[in-house]
Amino acid sequence: MAKEHPLVAVTRRLPEPAMRRLQEADLVLRVWPESAPPPPGDLAALAAGCHGILCLLTDRIDAAFLDAAGPSLRVVSQMAVGVDNIDLAACTARGIPVGHTPGVLTEATADLTLALMLATARRLVAAAADVKAGKWTTWDPLGWVGPDLHSSTVGIVGLGRIGAAVARRLSGFGVEVLYHNRRPSLMAEELGAAYVSFDELLRRSDFVTLHCPYTSATHHLVNAETLALMKPSAILVNTSRGGVVDQEALCAALAAGKIAGAGLDVTTPEPLPADHPLLTLPNVVVLPHIGSASLPTRLLMANMAVDNLLVGLEGGRLPHCANPMP
Ligand code: DGY
């Protein structure tokens, strides 16, 4: 019998070593050549008849996509830990395992969270822009001042891998760490983090940092009502998913001075249009979803996605599977 060469759709070029591994495996590759994601129609055409797909968080993998891909599809492997763009139930119903990349981006994302806390509180972006614009005219006792991170109270929403890595970093800042999870975490004691209700966390924290997955339960967890519980001096940091925050309510709260600032690595939509009202506010730092964007981390993610894909094509149990498989 002739040997099968599985057909695999790859929705963007990956870091070169991972790309090479795909090329050297016994696969027929269909690689989306553009730097922007394939629009839904092109994504479906790219995947039609494929045995596997290696996708990104910018691709919507839903029942319609799975129907278009067809019955040959054996594995979906995503180069991201978050899988909110994928209809996991639809994949499970078709017996398709979904690979993802937990763990390898924890430290990079925690690093960026600290960077965003400091950048927002200490007004780094505005200060650096002023230097470039020739507005640094003197050492000003009142210039570019903001709150301290050290000695503050930080509330971590979601003490999972990334939340815990943030707590570990914060131990060097002499802060009080509060956290809220669906249930108390076993790691909390070692991390010096105190469990409180969500409302209490919002009321007491100087920084609120979001590290929960985006699900129907966390959709707009931060909204007009919950923002109203925060201190007027508080800063919201989000490196999870834009949908966890009701962005309109956040804009209104920032504009009205109900909270002091926001550092956002994730927004709704992504990319955020350059004329979006959030970007007109002086107390906001918005980054283009770069939590995992260190070179080593992106390579680890891509390699993990390739590992999941290759195992899935062979019909094996994925090393990192996001949906329940028998
Ligand atoms: C993820 O992996 O889910 C991040 O948001 C992107 O690195």
Coordinates of C-alpha atoms and ligand atoms in Angstrom, one line a residue:
M1 CA 0.0 0.0 0.0
A2 CA 1.3 3.5 -0.9
K3 CA 2.6 5.5 2.2
E4 CA 0.3 8.3 3.2
H5 CA 1.6 11.9 3.2
P6 CA -0.8 13.8 5.4
L7 CA -2.0 17.1 4.1
V8 CA -1.5 19.9 6.7
A9 CA -2.7 23.5 6.6
V10 CA -0.5 26.0 8.4
T11 CA -2.2 29.3 8.9
R12 CA 0.9 31.5 9.1
R13 CA 4.6 31.1 8.7
L14 CA 6.1 29.9 12.0
P15 CA 9.6 30.6 13.4
E16 CA 12.1 29.0 11.0
P17 CA 13.2 25.9 13.1
A18 CA 9.6 24.9 13.6
M19 CA 8.9 25.5 9.9
R20 CA 11.9 23.3 9.0
R21 CA 10.6 20.5 11.2
L22 CA 7.3 20.6 9.3
Q23 CA 9.1 20.6 6.0
E24 CA 11.2 17.7 7.0
A25 CA 8.3 15.6 8.2
D26 CA 6.5 13.5 5.7
L27 CA 3.8 16.0 5.1
V28 CA 2.2 17.9 2.2
L29 CA 2.0 21.5 3.5
R30 CA -0.4 24.3 2.6
V31 CA 1.1 27.4 4.2
W32 CA -0.9 30.6 4.2
P33 CA 1.6 33.0 2.7
E34 CA 0.4 36.4 4.0
S35 CA 1.3 38.1 7.3
A36 CA -2.4 38.9 8.0
P37 CA -4.6 35.9 9.0
P38 CA -6.6 34.2 6.3
P39 CA -10.2 35.5 6.1
P40 CA -12.8 32.8 7.1
G41 CA -13.4 31.8 3.4
D42 CA -9.7 31.4 2.7
L43 CA -9.2 29.6 6.0
A44 CA -11.9 27.1 5.1
A45 CA -10.4 26.7 1.6
L46 CA -6.9 26.2 3.0
A47 CA -8.1 23.4 5.3
A48 CA -10.4 21.6 2.9
G49 CA -9.5 18.0 2.8
C50 CA -6.6 18.4 5.3
H51 CA -5.6 15.8 7.9
G52 CA -4.3 18.4 10.3
I53 CA -4.2 22.2 10.8
L54 CA -1.7 24.2 12.7
C55 CA -3.5 27.4 13.6
L56 CA -3.2 30.6 15.6
L57 CA -5.5 32.5 18.0
T58 CA -6.5 34.7 15.2
D59 CA -8.3 31.8 13.3
R60 CA -11.9 31.0 14.1
I61 CA -12.2 27.2 14.4
D62 CA -15.9 26.5 14.7
A63 CA -18.4 24.0 13.5
A64 CA -18.7 25.7 10.1
F65 CA -14.9 25.6 9.7
L66 CA -14.8 21.9 10.7
D67 CA -17.5 21.1 8.2
A68 CA -15.6 22.9 5.5
A69 CA -12.4 21.1 6.4
G70 CA -14.1 17.8 6.0
P71 CA -14.0 14.4 7.6
S72 CA -10.3 13.8 7.0
L73 CA -9.4 16.3 9.7
R74 CA -7.7 14.4 12.6
V75 CA -6.0 17.1 14.6
V76 CA -6.2 20.9 15.3
S77 CA -3.0 22.2 16.8
Q78 CA -2.9 25.8 18.0
M79 CA 0.2 27.8 18.7
A80 CA -1.2 29.4 21.9
V81 CA -2.3 28.4 25.3
G82 CA -5.6 30.1 25.0
V83 CA -8.2 28.3 22.9
D84 CA -11.2 30.7 23.1
N85 CA -11.1 31.0 19.3
I86 CA -11.8 27.3 19.0
D87 CA -15.2 25.6 19.5
L88 CA -13.8 22.8 21.7
A89 CA -17.2 21.1 22.0
A90 CA -17.5 20.9 18.2
C91 CA -14.0 19.4 17.9
T92 CA -14.7 16.9 20.7
A93 CA -18.0 15.9 19.1
R94 CA -16.1 15.0 15.9
G95 CA -13.4 13.2 17.9
I96 CA -10.8 15.8 16.9
P97 CA -8.1 16.6 19.6
V98 CA -7.1 20.2 20.0
G99 CA -3.5 20.8 20.9
H100 CA -2.3 24.0 22.7
T101 CA 0.9 25.3 24.3
P102 CA 0.6 25.6 28.1
G103 CA 3.6 26.3 30.3
V104 CA 6.1 27.6 27.8
L105 CA 4.8 31.1 27.7
T106 CA 4.2 31.5 31.4
E107 CA 7.4 33.3 32.3
A108 CA 7.4 35.6 29.3
T109 CA 3.8 36.6 29.9
A110 CA 4.5 37.3 33.6
D111 CA 7.5 39.4 32.6
L112 CA 5.3 41.5 30.3
T113 CA 2.6 41.9 33.0
L114 CA 5.2 43.4 35.3
A115 CA 6.4 45.6 32.5
L116 CA 2.8 46.8 31.8
M117 CA 2.2 47.5 35.5
L118 CA 5.3 49.6 35.7
A119 CA 4.9 51.2 32.3
T120 CA 1.3 52.3 33.2
A121 CA 2.0 53.4 36.7
R122 CA 5.3 55.2 36.0
R123 CA 4.0 56.7 32.7
L124 CA 6.9 55.3 30.7
V125 CA 5.3 55.5 27.3
A126 CA 4.2 59.1 27.7
A127 CA 7.6 60.1 29.2
A128 CA 9.6 58.5 26.4
A129 CA 7.4 60.1 23.8
D130 CA 7.9 63.5 25.4
V131 CA 11.7 63.0 25.3
K132 CA 11.5 62.3 21.6
A133 CA 9.2 65.3 21.0
G134 CA 11.6 67.7 22.7
K135 CA 9.4 68.2 25.7
W136 CA 12.0 67.2 28.3
T137 CA 12.9 70.8 29.3
T138 CA 13.9 70.3 32.9
W139 CA 13.8 68.0 35.9
D140 CA 10.3 68.7 37.0
P141 CA 9.2 67.9 40.6
L142 CA 5.7 67.3 39.2
G143 CA 6.6 65.8 35.9
W144 CA 5.6 62.3 34.8
V145 CA 4.7 61.2 38.3
G146 CA 2.6 58.2 39.1
P147 CA 1.9 55.6 41.9
D148 CA 4.4 53.2 43.3
L149 CA 4.2 49.5 42.5
H150 CA 6.4 48.7 45.5
S151 CA 4.6 48.7 48.8
S152 CA 1.2 48.6 47.0
T153 CA -1.6 46.0 47.1
V154 CA -1.8 43.9 43.9
G155 CA -4.9 41.8 43.2
I156 CA -4.4 38.8 40.9
V157 CA -7.5 37.5 39.2
G158 CA -6.8 33.9 38.3
L159 CA -3.9 32.3 40.3
G160 CA -3.0 29.7 37.6
R161 CA 0.4 29.3 36.0
I162 CA 0.7 32.9 34.8
G163 CA -0.9 34.5 37.8
A164 CA 1.5 32.5 40.1
A165 CA 4.5 33.6 38.0
V166 CA 3.3 37.2 38.5
A167 CA 3.0 36.7 42.2
R168 CA 6.5 35.2 42.3
R169 CA 8.0 38.3 40.6
L170 CA 6.0 40.6 42.9
S171 CA 7.7 39.1 46.0
G172 CA 10.7 41.3 45.2
F173 CA 8.5 44.5 45.2
G174 CA 7.4 44.2 48.8
V175 CA 3.7 44.3 47.9
E176 CA 0.7 42.7 49.5
V177 CA -0.7 40.1 47.1
L178 CA -4.4 39.3 47.0
Y179 CA -5.9 36.8 44.6
H180 CA -9.3 35.5 43.5
N181 CA -10.0 32.2 41.8
R182 CA -13.1 30.0 41.5
R183 CA -11.6 28.1 44.5
P184 CA -8.6 28.8 46.7
S185 CA -5.3 27.8 45.2
L186 CA -2.8 25.3 46.7
M187 CA 0.0 27.5 45.6
A188 CA -1.2 30.5 47.5
E189 CA 0.6 30.0 50.8
E190 CA 4.0 29.5 49.1
L191 CA 3.3 32.6 47.0
G192 CA 2.3 34.7 50.0
A193 CA -1.0 35.4 48.3
A194 CA -4.2 35.9 50.3
Y195 CA -7.6 34.6 49.0
V196 CA -10.4 37.2 48.9
S197 CA -13.7 37.5 47.2
F198 CA -13.6 39.2 43.8
D199 CA -15.4 42.3 45.2
E200 CA -12.9 42.6 48.1
L201 CA -10.0 42.2 45.7
L202 CA -11.4 45.1 43.6
R203 CA -12.0 47.3 46.6
R204 CA -8.5 46.8 48.2
S205 CA -6.1 46.6 45.2
D206 CA -4.0 49.3 43.8
F207 CA -3.3 47.1 40.8
V208 CA -5.7 44.6 39.5
T209 CA -4.2 42.1 37.1
L210 CA -6.2 39.6 35.0
H211 CA -5.0 36.1 34.4
C212 CA -8.1 34.0 34.0
P213 CA -9.0 32.2 30.8
Y214 CA -11.7 33.8 28.6
T215 CA -14.9 31.7 28.9
S216 CA -18.6 32.5 29.1
A217 CA -18.1 32.8 32.9
T218 CA -15.4 35.4 32.6
H219 CA -16.9 37.4 29.7
H220 CA -17.0 41.1 30.8
L221 CA -16.0 40.1 34.4
V222 CA -14.7 43.6 34.6
N223 CA -17.7 45.9 33.7
A224 CA -19.3 49.1 34.8
E225 CA -20.5 47.6 38.1
T226 CA -17.2 45.9 39.0
L227 CA -15.1 48.9 37.9
A228 CA -17.1 51.0 40.3
L229 CA -15.8 49.0 43.2
M230 CA -12.1 49.8 42.3
K231 CA -10.2 52.6 43.9
P232 CA -10.0 55.9 41.9
S233 CA -6.2 55.5 42.1
A234 CA -6.2 51.9 40.9
I235 CA -4.7 50.5 37.7
L236 CA -6.1 47.6 35.7
V237 CA -3.7 45.4 33.8
N238 CA -4.9 42.8 31.3
T239 CA -2.7 40.2 29.6
S240 CA -5.4 37.5 29.3
R241 CA -8.0 38.2 26.7
G242 CA -9.8 41.4 25.7
G243 CA -13.3 39.9 26.3
V244 CA -12.7 39.6 30.0
V245 CA -13.2 43.4 30.1
D246 CA -16.2 45.4 29.0
Q247 CA -14.1 47.8 27.1
E248 CA -16.8 50.5 26.7
A249 CA -17.3 50.5 30.4
L250 CA -13.5 50.7 30.9
C251 CA -13.2 53.6 28.6
A252 CA -15.9 55.5 30.4
A253 CA -14.4 54.7 33.8
L254 CA -11.0 55.9 32.7
A255 CA -12.3 59.1 31.1
A256 CA -14.3 59.9 34.2
G257 CA -11.4 59.2 36.6
K258 CA -13.2 56.3 38.3
I259 CA -9.9 54.4 38.0
A260 CA -6.5 55.9 37.4
G261 CA -5.1 53.9 34.4
A262 CA -5.1 50.7 32.4
G263 CA -2.3 48.6 30.9
L264 CA -3.7 46.3 28.2
D265 CA -1.9 43.7 26.1
V266 CA -5.2 42.4 24.8
T267 CA -8.3 44.3 23.5
T268 CA -11.5 43.9 21.7
P269 CA -11.2 43.8 18.7
E270 CA -7.6 42.9 17.9
P271 CA -6.0 44.7 16.3
L272 CA -7.5 47.8 18.0
P273 CA -8.2 50.4 15.3
A274 CA -5.8 53.4 15.6
D275 CA -8.7 55.8 16.1
H276 CA -10.3 53.8 19.0
P277 CA -11.3 56.1 21.9
L278 CA -9.1 54.1 24.3
L279 CA -6.0 55.3 22.5
T280 CA -7.0 59.0 23.1
L281 CA -6.8 58.5 26.9
P282 CA -3.5 59.6 28.5
N283 CA -3.7 57.1 31.3
V284 CA -3.7 54.0 29.0
V285 CA -0.9 51.8 27.6
V286 CA -2.1 49.5 24.9
L287 CA 0.3 46.8 23.5
P288 CA -0.4 44.6 20.5
H289 CA -0.9 41.2 22.3
I290 CA 2.8 40.6 22.8
G291 CA 2.7 38.7 26.2
S292 CA 4.6 35.7 24.7
A293 CA 6.6 37.7 22.2
S294 CA 10.1 36.8 23.3
L295 CA 12.1 34.9 20.6
P296 CA 12.8 31.8 22.7
T297 CA 9.2 31.6 23.9
R298 CA 7.7 31.9 20.4
L299 CA 10.1 29.1 19.3
L300 CA 9.0 26.9 22.2
M301 CA 5.4 27.5 21.4
A302 CA 5.9 26.7 17.7
N303 CA 7.8 23.5 18.5
M304 CA 5.1 22.4 21.0
A305 CA 2.4 23.1 18.3
V306 CA 4.4 21.0 15.9
D307 CA 4.8 18.2 18.5
N308 CA 1.0 18.1 19.1
L309 CA 0.3 18.2 15.3
L310 CA 2.7 15.3 14.5
V311 CA 1.3 13.1 17.3
G312 CA -2.3 13.9 16.3
L313 CA -1.6 13.0 12.7
E314 CA -0.4 9.6 13.9
G315 CA -3.6 9.2 15.9
G316 CA -1.7 9.4 19.2
R317 CA -2.6 11.2 22.5
L318 CA -1.5 14.8 22.2
P319 CA 1.1 15.8 24.7
H320 CA -0.9 19.0 25.4
C321 CA -4.6 18.5 24.6
A322 CA -7.2 21.2 25.4
N323 CA -10.3 19.1 25.0
P324 CA -11.4 15.8 26.6
M325 CA -10.5 12.8 24.4
P326 CA -11.3 9.2 25.2
Ligands
DGY1 C1 -1.8 32.6 24.3 O1 -0.9 31.7 24.0 O2 -2.9 32.3 24.5 C2 -1.3 34.0 24.3 O3 -2.3 34.9 24.4 C3 -0.5 34.3 23.0 O4 0.8 34.0 23.3

